[in-house]
Each structure stands twice: as structure tokens, then as C-alpha cells.
Amino acid sequence: QVQLVQSGAEVKKPGASVKVSCKASGYTFTDYYIQWVRQAPGQGLEWMGWIDPNSGGTNYPQKFQGRVTMTRDTSINTASMELNGLRSDDTAMYYCARGGLGSASCYGCRAFDIWGQGTTVAVSS
Amino acid sequence: DIQMTQSPSSLSASVGDRVTVTCRASQSISTYLNWYQQKSGEVPNLLIYAASSLRGGVPSRFSGSGSGTDFTLTISSLQPEDVATYYCQQSYSSPLTFGQGTKVEIK
């Protein structure tokens, strides 16, 4: 079946980096953008950007520019998100999702139809 | 950036009630509006895309409407399994943005 499986929980110190992976299966990996979304404890959903697995192109909101890097490895159908300079307010559940439904008014702008199970990232000294 | 504002922030209704959640965009987004359901401790799940298209497998008691800046999610007959937080999201332009969420509970 179509699914995204993420890497396991991480505990990091402030200032460190974290890399979360997202392995796709059940569909053609390069046909759909991969989105990244995070959710701080008890808070709402925050979009972190997307990667086009076909071209490797990325788009990050200004808030994360310079601190986030999204990559992909098409040989293993895996996308990754690396966040640098971790702070305590980066403590959150991080999700990858497939942008798979609806027409797109802009690159990467389709509804998120398949989600990974989430990866907890805790930042604490 | 396009701001998405949901109302109410939370609501409590009885089983069988008709429930409506509203989402307002800070500028016109045509019908590029999606709704997600997130049950406690679970992953978000897409319910409706393009304002009114029901995703396959989603119960027909869920419906969406609206265009431009004003949108609604309606649950025609609230069921216990609908207890969740609902988020709208605009997919009109980058950065993609979500509403703050509406928590739906059973009275």
C-alpha cells in the first residue's frame, strides 16, 4: 500500500542538527512532491517546505530559510529534512506528507493525502 | 503570507447534531482550500480538498463549501468518532498555511 515511513525519535542538544528521513513505498516516488510539516506539543500544524523528488528542487518558507535543508535519494525512494541550529522551540513532532490530491495553483501546492507516522524531535540541554 | 482564521476555536455538540466550522482567508484563494482531521495522538488525515471534494473513503456526513475567502466544513450528523481537531489549509500560494484548528467534542 501507499505509505511513508519516517525515522525514529531524536533527542538533541541546543545548537545541534537533526536529520529526519521519510521512505516512500507503493507509488512512484518521483511523481509527487514531499512536504514537511511540524507540530509543537499542544499546538497547530506548521508547514516547513517541500522537495520535488524528480528534480531535487526545494521551497522553504522564510522562517526556515538558512536553517533547513531538504534532500532526496531516488535510489532508495527516501526524502530527508535536516534542521540546523536547534532551539528548545524546535521540539515538535515532524511529519512528511505526500502532496497528491487536487489541482495545483503553484508548484508543490496540492493537498497532503498521505502522511508519515511522525518523528518526535526533543531539544533539551 | 495568507493568514487562515478558523472559528470557533472549540465547540461541543451532541451526537447527531449538525456541526459547522468556518475558515476565513486573508485574501482570495479561489477554491484552493483543504480540510484535515487530527484525532488525539494521531497523524492528520485529509478529509476534503479543493474546498468541496470529498476524499475517497471519507464518510459522506462530511462536506465542504466556499470559495474566495470564506469556507465551511460541515458534519451533518456528529458521531463519537468525529471527536478531533480540524484544520483548514490554503494551497493557493506559498507559503502554505494552516488555520489554528477547531477542536470538536461531544457534549
PDB file of C-alpha atoms in Angstrom:
ATOM      1  CA  GLN A   1       0.000   0.000   0.000  1.00  0.00           C
ATOM      2  CA  VAL A   2       0.988   3.621  -0.381  1.00  0.00           C
ATOM      3  CA  GLN A   3       2.892   4.724   2.685  1.00  0.00           C
ATOM      4  CA  LEU A   4       5.573   6.975   4.074  1.00  0.00           C
ATOM      5  CA  VAL A   5       7.721   5.605   6.885  1.00  0.00           C
ATOM      6  CA  GLN A   6       9.804   8.011   8.931  1.00  0.00           C
ATOM      7  CA  SER A   7      12.925   7.518  11.009  1.00  0.00           C
ATOM      8  CA  GLY A   8      12.831   7.203  14.768  1.00  0.00           C
ATOM      9  CA  ALA A   9      12.681   9.690  17.608  1.00  0.00           C
ATOM     10  CA  GLU A  10      15.604  12.018  18.244  1.00  0.00           C
ATOM     11  CA  VAL A  11      16.893  13.854  21.302  1.00  0.00           C
ATOM     12  CA  LYS A  12      19.264  16.704  20.589  1.00  0.00           C
ATOM     13  CA  LYS A  13      21.077  19.457  22.466  1.00  0.00           C
ATOM     14  CA  PRO A  14      20.570  23.124  21.606  1.00  0.00           C
ATOM     15  CA  GLY A  15      22.680  24.159  18.651  1.00  0.00           C
ATOM     16  CA  ALA A  16      22.847  20.670  17.196  1.00  0.00           C
ATOM     17  CA  SER A  17      21.363  19.435  13.932  1.00  0.00           C
ATOM     18  CA  VAL A  18      18.783  16.744  13.287  1.00  0.00           C
ATOM     19  CA  LYS A  19      18.038  14.803  10.119  1.00  0.00           C
ATOM     20  CA  VAL A  20      14.715  13.040   9.669  1.00  0.00           C
ATOM     21  CA  SER A  21      14.145  10.611   6.825  1.00  0.00           C
ATOM     22  CA  CYS A  22      10.951   9.598   5.048  1.00  0.00           C
ATOM     23  CA  LYS A  23      10.851   6.437   2.936  1.00  0.00           C
ATOM     24  CA  ALA A  24       8.119   6.152   0.317  1.00  0.00           C
ATOM     25  CA  SER A  25       6.621   2.939  -0.972  1.00  0.00           C
ATOM     26  CA  GLY A  26       3.653   1.823  -3.026  1.00  0.00           C
ATOM     27  CA  TYR A  27       3.852   4.569  -5.628  1.00  0.00           C
ATOM     28  CA  THR A  28       6.311   6.230  -7.990  1.00  0.00           C
ATOM     29  CA  PHE A  29       8.420   8.372  -5.683  1.00  0.00           C
ATOM     30  CA  THR A  30       9.315  10.967  -8.301  1.00  0.00           C
ATOM     31  CA  ASP A  31       5.699  11.676  -9.263  1.00  0.00           C
ATOM     32  CA  TYR A  32       4.731  13.577  -6.106  1.00  0.00           C
ATOM     33  CA  TYR A  33       6.252  16.352  -4.031  1.00  0.00           C
ATOM     34  CA  ILE A  34       7.164  15.565  -0.426  1.00  0.00           C
ATOM     35  CA  GLN A  35       6.061  18.135   2.130  1.00  0.00           C
ATOM     36  CA  TRP A  36       7.349  18.613   5.667  1.00  0.00           C
ATOM     37  CA  VAL A  37       5.098  19.801   8.494  1.00  0.00           C
ATOM     38  CA  ARG A  38       5.795  20.118  12.193  1.00  0.00           C
ATOM     39  CA  GLN A  39       3.606  20.320  15.267  1.00  0.00           C
ATOM     40  CA  ALA A  40       4.859  21.575  18.611  1.00  0.00           C
ATOM     41  CA  PRO A  41       3.287  19.961  21.697  1.00  0.00           C
ATOM     42  CA  GLY A  42      -0.332  21.060  22.012  1.00  0.00           C
ATOM     43  CA  GLN A  43      -0.015  23.372  19.032  1.00  0.00           C
ATOM     44  CA  GLY A  44      -1.181  23.508  15.414  1.00  0.00           C
ATOM     45  CA  LEU A  45       0.390  22.467  12.132  1.00  0.00           C
ATOM     46  CA  GLU A  46       3.279  24.434  10.625  1.00  0.00           C
ATOM     47  CA  TRP A  47       4.482  23.957   7.051  1.00  0.00           C
ATOM     48  CA  MET A  48       8.271  23.706   6.679  1.00  0.00           C
ATOM     49  CA  GLY A  49       8.656  23.344   2.941  1.00  0.00           C
ATOM     50  CA  TRP A  50       8.689  20.850   0.108  1.00  0.00           C
ATOM     51  CA  ILE A  51      11.028  18.952  -2.128  1.00  0.00           C
ATOM     52  CA  ASP A  52      10.349  17.767  -5.657  1.00  0.00           C
ATOM     53  CA  PRO A  53      11.831  14.248  -5.701  1.00  0.00           C
ATOM     54  CA  ASN A  54      12.089  14.385  -9.502  1.00  0.00           C
ATOM     55  CA  SER A  55      14.266  17.477  -9.814  1.00  0.00           C
ATOM     56  CA  GLY A  56      15.506  17.921  -6.263  1.00  0.00           C
ATOM     57  CA  GLY A  57      14.059  21.414  -6.258  1.00  0.00           C
ATOM     58  CA  THR A  58      13.001  22.805  -2.901  1.00  0.00           C
ATOM     59  CA  ASN A  59      10.886  25.577  -1.458  1.00  0.00           C
ATOM     60  CA  TYR A  60      11.167  26.786   2.128  1.00  0.00           C
ATOM     61  CA  PRO A  61       9.162  29.474   3.906  1.00  0.00           C
ATOM     62  CA  GLN A  62      11.203  32.460   5.019  1.00  0.00           C
ATOM     63  CA  LYS A  63      11.030  31.358   8.664  1.00  0.00           C
ATOM     64  CA  PHE A  64      13.169  28.291   7.918  1.00  0.00           C
ATOM     65  CA  GLN A  65      15.407  29.555   5.125  1.00  0.00           C
ATOM     66  CA  GLY A  66      19.054  29.128   6.032  1.00  0.00           C
ATOM     67  CA  ARG A  67      18.255  26.597   8.718  1.00  0.00           C
ATOM     68  CA  VAL A  68      16.515  23.763   6.882  1.00  0.00           C
ATOM     69  CA  THR A  69      17.730  21.577   4.047  1.00  0.00           C
ATOM     70  CA  MET A  70      15.575  19.030   2.236  1.00  0.00           C
ATOM     71  CA  THR A  71      17.148  16.347   0.097  1.00  0.00           C
ATOM     72  CA  ARG A  72      16.144  13.152  -1.632  1.00  0.00           C
ATOM     73  CA  ASP A  73      17.738   9.910  -2.755  1.00  0.00           C
ATOM     74  CA  THR A  74      15.751   8.428  -5.603  1.00  0.00           C
ATOM     75  CA  SER A  75      17.724   5.162  -5.477  1.00  0.00           C
ATOM     76  CA  ILE A  76      16.080   4.345  -2.143  1.00  0.00           C
ATOM     77  CA  ASN A  77      12.864   6.387  -2.503  1.00  0.00           C
ATOM     78  CA  THR A  78      13.729   8.460   0.529  1.00  0.00           C
ATOM     79  CA  ALA A  79      13.380  12.141   1.331  1.00  0.00           C
ATOM     80  CA  SER A  80      15.162  13.791   4.238  1.00  0.00           C
ATOM     81  CA  MET A  81      14.827  17.006   6.196  1.00  0.00           C
ATOM     82  CA  GLU A  82      17.749  18.445   8.145  1.00  0.00           C
ATOM     83  CA  LEU A  83      17.226  21.269  10.618  1.00  0.00           C
ATOM     84  CA  ASN A  84      20.248  23.099  11.999  1.00  0.00           C
ATOM     85  CA  GLY A  85      20.818  25.332  14.987  1.00  0.00           C
ATOM     86  CA  LEU A  86      18.216  23.566  17.087  1.00  0.00           C
ATOM     87  CA  ARG A  87      16.488  25.519  19.851  1.00  0.00           C
ATOM     88  CA  SER A  88      14.093  24.410  22.536  1.00  0.00           C
ATOM     89  CA  ASP A  89      11.167  25.706  20.488  1.00  0.00           C
ATOM     90  CA  ASP A  90      12.058  23.257  17.715  1.00  0.00           C
ATOM     91  CA  THR A  91      10.802  20.487  19.998  1.00  0.00           C
ATOM     92  CA  ALA A  92       7.944  19.028  17.977  1.00  0.00           C
ATOM     93  CA  MET A  93       6.548  16.142  16.009  1.00  0.00           C
ATOM     94  CA  TYR A  94       7.852  16.306  12.451  1.00  0.00           C
ATOM     95  CA  TYR A  95       5.790  14.832   9.616  1.00  0.00           C
ATOM     96  CA  CYS A  96       6.467  14.187   5.986  1.00  0.00           C
ATOM     97  CA  ALA A  97       3.492  14.079   3.660  1.00  0.00           C
ATOM     98  CA  ARG A  98       2.804  13.498   0.001  1.00  0.00           C
ATOM     99  CA  GLY A  99       1.282  16.308  -1.974  1.00  0.00           C
ATOM    100  CA  GLY A 100      -1.046  14.165  -4.015  1.00  0.00           C
ATOM    101  CA  LEU A 101      -4.579  15.428  -4.455  1.00  0.00           C
ATOM    102  CA  GLY A 102      -6.215  18.317  -6.224  1.00  0.00           C
ATOM    103  CA  SER A 103      -5.015  20.634  -8.928  1.00  0.00           C
ATOM    104  CA  ALA A 104      -2.045  22.843  -8.206  1.00  0.00           C
ATOM    105  CA  SER A 105      -2.165  26.627  -8.398  1.00  0.00           C
ATOM    106  CA  CYS A 106       1.560  26.727  -7.702  1.00  0.00           C
ATOM    107  CA  TYR A 107       4.458  24.308  -7.535  1.00  0.00           C
ATOM    108  CA  GLY A 108       4.013  21.979  -4.619  1.00  0.00           C
ATOM    109  CA  CYS A 109       0.531  23.237  -3.912  1.00  0.00           C
ATOM    110  CA  ARG A 110      -1.538  20.081  -3.740  1.00  0.00           C
ATOM    111  CA  ALA A 111      -3.385  18.633  -0.758  1.00  0.00           C
ATOM    112  CA  PHE A 112      -1.413  16.336   1.522  1.00  0.00           C
ATOM    113  CA  ASP A 113      -3.004  12.937   1.032  1.00  0.00           C
ATOM    114  CA  ILE A 114      -0.508  10.529   2.621  1.00  0.00           C
ATOM    115  CA  TRP A 115       1.350  11.272   5.857  1.00  0.00           C
ATOM    116  CA  GLY A 116       4.239   9.611   7.606  1.00  0.00           C
ATOM    117  CA  GLN A 117       3.778   8.397  11.145  1.00  0.00           C
ATOM    118  CA  GLY A 118       5.713  11.340  12.559  1.00  0.00           C
ATOM    119  CA  THR A 119       9.117  11.687  14.195  1.00  0.00           C
ATOM    120  CA  THR A 120       9.477  13.231  17.638  1.00  0.00           C
ATOM    121  CA  VAL A 121      12.381  15.624  17.989  1.00  0.00           C
ATOM    122  CA  ALA A 122      13.159  16.821  21.500  1.00  0.00           C
ATOM    123  CA  VAL A 123      15.666  19.601  22.052  1.00  0.00           C
ATOM    124  CA  SER A 124      16.964  19.857  25.576  1.00  0.00           C
ATOM    125  CA  SER A 125      20.202  20.646  27.350  1.00  0.00           C
TER     126      SER A 125
ATOM    127  CA  ASP B   1       1.609  35.379   3.589  1.00  0.00           C
ATOM    128  CA  ILE B   2      -2.035  34.305   3.552  1.00  0.00           C
ATOM    129  CA  GLN B   3      -3.488  34.084   7.058  1.00  0.00           C
ATOM    130  CA  MET B   4      -6.108  31.438   7.756  1.00  0.00           C
ATOM    131  CA  THR B   5      -8.505  32.054  10.637  1.00  0.00           C
ATOM    132  CA  GLN B   6     -10.832  29.358  11.925  1.00  0.00           C
ATOM    133  CA  SER B   7     -13.860  29.769  14.137  1.00  0.00           C
ATOM    134  CA  PRO B   8     -14.762  28.693  16.643  1.00  0.00           C
ATOM    135  CA  SER B   9     -11.571  27.505  18.340  1.00  0.00           C
ATOM    136  CA  SER B  10     -13.569  24.769  20.007  1.00  0.00           C
ATOM    137  CA  LEU B  11     -17.114  23.517  20.129  1.00  0.00           C
ATOM    138  CA  SER B  12     -19.147  20.948  21.974  1.00  0.00           C
ATOM    139  CA  ALA B  13     -22.168  19.330  20.345  1.00  0.00           C
ATOM    140  CA  SER B  14     -24.421  16.340  20.853  1.00  0.00           C
ATOM    141  CA  VAL B  15     -24.326  13.151  18.852  1.00  0.00           C
ATOM    142  CA  GLY B  16     -26.463  13.654  15.777  1.00  0.00           C
ATOM    143  CA  ASP B  17     -26.071  17.425  15.710  1.00  0.00           C
ATOM    144  CA  ARG B  18     -25.112  19.353  12.613  1.00  0.00           C
ATOM    145  CA  VAL B  19     -21.721  20.957  13.161  1.00  0.00           C
ATOM    146  CA  THR B  20     -20.167  23.771  11.147  1.00  0.00           C
ATOM    147  CA  VAL B  21     -16.585  25.007  11.251  1.00  0.00           C
ATOM    148  CA  THR B  22     -15.620  28.196   9.450  1.00  0.00           C
ATOM    149  CA  CYS B  23     -12.312  29.139   7.860  1.00  0.00           C
ATOM    150  CA  ARG B  24     -11.516  32.599   6.513  1.00  0.00           C
ATOM    151  CA  ALA B  25      -8.538  33.503   4.327  1.00  0.00           C
ATOM    152  CA  SER B  26      -6.877  36.918   4.471  1.00  0.00           C
ATOM    153  CA  GLN B  27      -7.119  37.154   0.678  1.00  0.00           C
ATOM    154  CA  SER B  28      -8.923  35.287  -2.065  1.00  0.00           C
ATOM    155  CA  ILE B  29      -7.711  31.723  -2.564  1.00  0.00           C
ATOM    156  CA  SER B  30     -10.341  30.615  -5.088  1.00  0.00           C
ATOM    157  CA  THR B  31     -11.171  27.037  -4.024  1.00  0.00           C
ATOM    158  CA  TYR B  32      -7.639  26.013  -3.021  1.00  0.00           C
ATOM    159  CA  LEU B  33      -8.716  25.054   0.460  1.00  0.00           C
ATOM    160  CA  ASN B  34      -8.228  21.725   2.204  1.00  0.00           C
ATOM    161  CA  TRP B  35      -9.552  20.288   5.466  1.00  0.00           C
ATOM    162  CA  TYR B  36      -7.703  17.860   7.716  1.00  0.00           C
ATOM    163  CA  GLN B  37      -8.870  15.896  10.737  1.00  0.00           C
ATOM    164  CA  GLN B  38      -6.481  15.053  13.527  1.00  0.00           C
ATOM    165  CA  LYS B  39      -7.614  12.776  16.320  1.00  0.00           C
ATOM    166  CA  SER B  40      -5.749  12.882  19.613  1.00  0.00           C
ATOM    167  CA  GLY B  41      -2.337  11.284  19.296  1.00  0.00           C
ATOM    168  CA  GLU B  42      -2.797  10.505  15.609  1.00  0.00           C
ATOM    169  CA  VAL B  43      -1.486  11.724  12.283  1.00  0.00           C
ATOM    170  CA  PRO B  44      -3.508  14.356  10.384  1.00  0.00           C
ATOM    171  CA  ASN B  45      -5.843  12.928   7.778  1.00  0.00           C
ATOM    172  CA  LEU B  46      -7.068  14.712   4.645  1.00  0.00           C
ATOM    173  CA  LEU B  47     -10.870  14.900   4.537  1.00  0.00           C
ATOM    174  CA  ILE B  48     -11.692  17.438   1.837  1.00  0.00           C
ATOM    175  CA  TYR B  49      -9.618  19.065  -0.873  1.00  0.00           C
ATOM    176  CA  ALA B  50     -10.362  21.840  -3.348  1.00  0.00           C
ATOM    177  CA  ALA B  51     -12.929  23.236  -0.912  1.00  0.00           C
ATOM    178  CA  SER B  52     -15.631  20.661  -1.607  1.00  0.00           C
ATOM    179  CA  SER B  53     -14.136  17.436  -2.971  1.00  0.00           C
ATOM    180  CA  LEU B  54     -14.573  14.577  -0.527  1.00  0.00           C
ATOM    181  CA  ARG B  55     -11.565  12.339  -0.365  1.00  0.00           C
ATOM    182  CA  GLY B  56     -12.296   8.688  -1.122  1.00  0.00           C
ATOM    183  CA  GLY B  57     -13.233   6.689   1.970  1.00  0.00           C
ATOM    184  CA  VAL B  58     -14.323   9.718   3.996  1.00  0.00           C
ATOM    185  CA  PRO B  59     -17.889   9.411   5.333  1.00  0.00           C
ATOM    186  CA  SER B  60     -20.473  11.381   3.396  1.00  0.00           C
ATOM    187  CA  ARG B  61     -21.579  13.229   6.539  1.00  0.00           C
ATOM    188  CA  PHE B  62     -18.540  15.451   5.955  1.00  0.00           C
ATOM    189  CA  SER B  63     -18.866  18.194   3.376  1.00  0.00           C
ATOM    190  CA  GLY B  64     -17.085  21.381   2.449  1.00  0.00           C
ATOM    191  CA  SER B  65     -18.147  24.542   0.704  1.00  0.00           C
ATOM    192  CA  GLY B  66     -17.000  28.040  -0.109  1.00  0.00           C
ATOM    193  CA  SER B  67     -14.762  29.992  -2.430  1.00  0.00           C
ATOM    194  CA  GLY B  68     -12.766  33.189  -2.346  1.00  0.00           C
ATOM    195  CA  THR B  69     -12.149  33.936   1.326  1.00  0.00           C
ATOM    196  CA  ASP B  70     -14.904  32.115   3.228  1.00  0.00           C
ATOM    197  CA  PHE B  71     -15.172  28.367   3.664  1.00  0.00           C
ATOM    198  CA  THR B  72     -17.070  25.916   5.817  1.00  0.00           C
ATOM    199  CA  LEU B  73     -16.666  22.331   6.914  1.00  0.00           C
ATOM    200  CA  THR B  74     -19.941  20.687   7.879  1.00  0.00           C
ATOM    201  CA  ILE B  75     -20.555  17.453   9.710  1.00  0.00           C
ATOM    202  CA  SER B  76     -24.200  16.666   9.021  1.00  0.00           C
ATOM    203  CA  SER B  77     -24.694  14.300  11.952  1.00  0.00           C
ATOM    204  CA  LEU B  78     -21.926  14.314  14.550  1.00  0.00           C
ATOM    205  CA  GLN B  79     -20.665  10.876  15.579  1.00  0.00           C
ATOM    206  CA  PRO B  80     -18.475   9.950  18.571  1.00  0.00           C
ATOM    207  CA  GLU B  81     -15.612   9.039  16.231  1.00  0.00           C
ATOM    208  CA  ASP B  82     -15.604  12.604  14.872  1.00  0.00           C
ATOM    209  CA  VAL B  83     -14.058  13.945  18.076  1.00  0.00           C
ATOM    210  CA  ALA B  84     -10.905  15.587  16.747  1.00  0.00           C
ATOM    211  CA  THR B  85      -9.231  18.846  15.852  1.00  0.00           C
ATOM    212  CA  TYR B  86      -9.951  20.095  12.355  1.00  0.00           C
ATOM    213  CA  TYR B  87      -7.535  22.255  10.375  1.00  0.00           C
ATOM    214  CA  CYS B  88      -8.054  24.182   7.183  1.00  0.00           C
ATOM    215  CA  GLN B  89      -5.107  24.796   4.868  1.00  0.00           C
ATOM    216  CA  GLN B  90      -4.716  27.021   1.849  1.00  0.00           C
ATOM    217  CA  SER B  91      -2.875  25.555  -1.133  1.00  0.00           C
ATOM    218  CA  TYR B  92      -3.211  28.662  -3.318  1.00  0.00           C
ATOM    219  CA  SER B  93       0.228  30.087  -2.812  1.00  0.00           C
ATOM    220  CA  SER B  94       3.478  29.607  -0.959  1.00  0.00           C
ATOM    221  CA  PRO B  95       3.978  29.633   1.946  1.00  0.00           C
ATOM    222  CA  LEU B  96       1.260  27.078   2.509  1.00  0.00           C
ATOM    223  CA  THR B  97      -0.563  27.992   5.700  1.00  0.00           C
ATOM    224  CA  PHE B  98      -2.912  26.282   8.127  1.00  0.00           C
ATOM    225  CA  GLY B  99      -5.650  27.603  10.333  1.00  0.00           C
ATOM    226  CA  GLN B 100      -5.110  27.352  14.079  1.00  0.00           C
ATOM    227  CA  GLY B 101      -7.513  24.429  14.407  1.00  0.00           C
ATOM    228  CA  THR B 102     -11.010  23.803  15.759  1.00  0.00           C
ATOM    229  CA  LYS B 103     -11.438  21.235  18.487  1.00  0.00           C
ATOM    230  CA  VAL B 104     -14.731  19.333  18.243  1.00  0.00           C
ATOM    231  CA  GLU B 105     -16.020  17.494  21.297  1.00  0.00           C
ATOM    232  CA  ILE B 106     -19.158  15.598  22.263  1.00  0.00           C
ATOM    233  CA  LYS B 107     -21.478  17.266  24.771  1.00  0.00           C
TER     234      LYS B 107
END
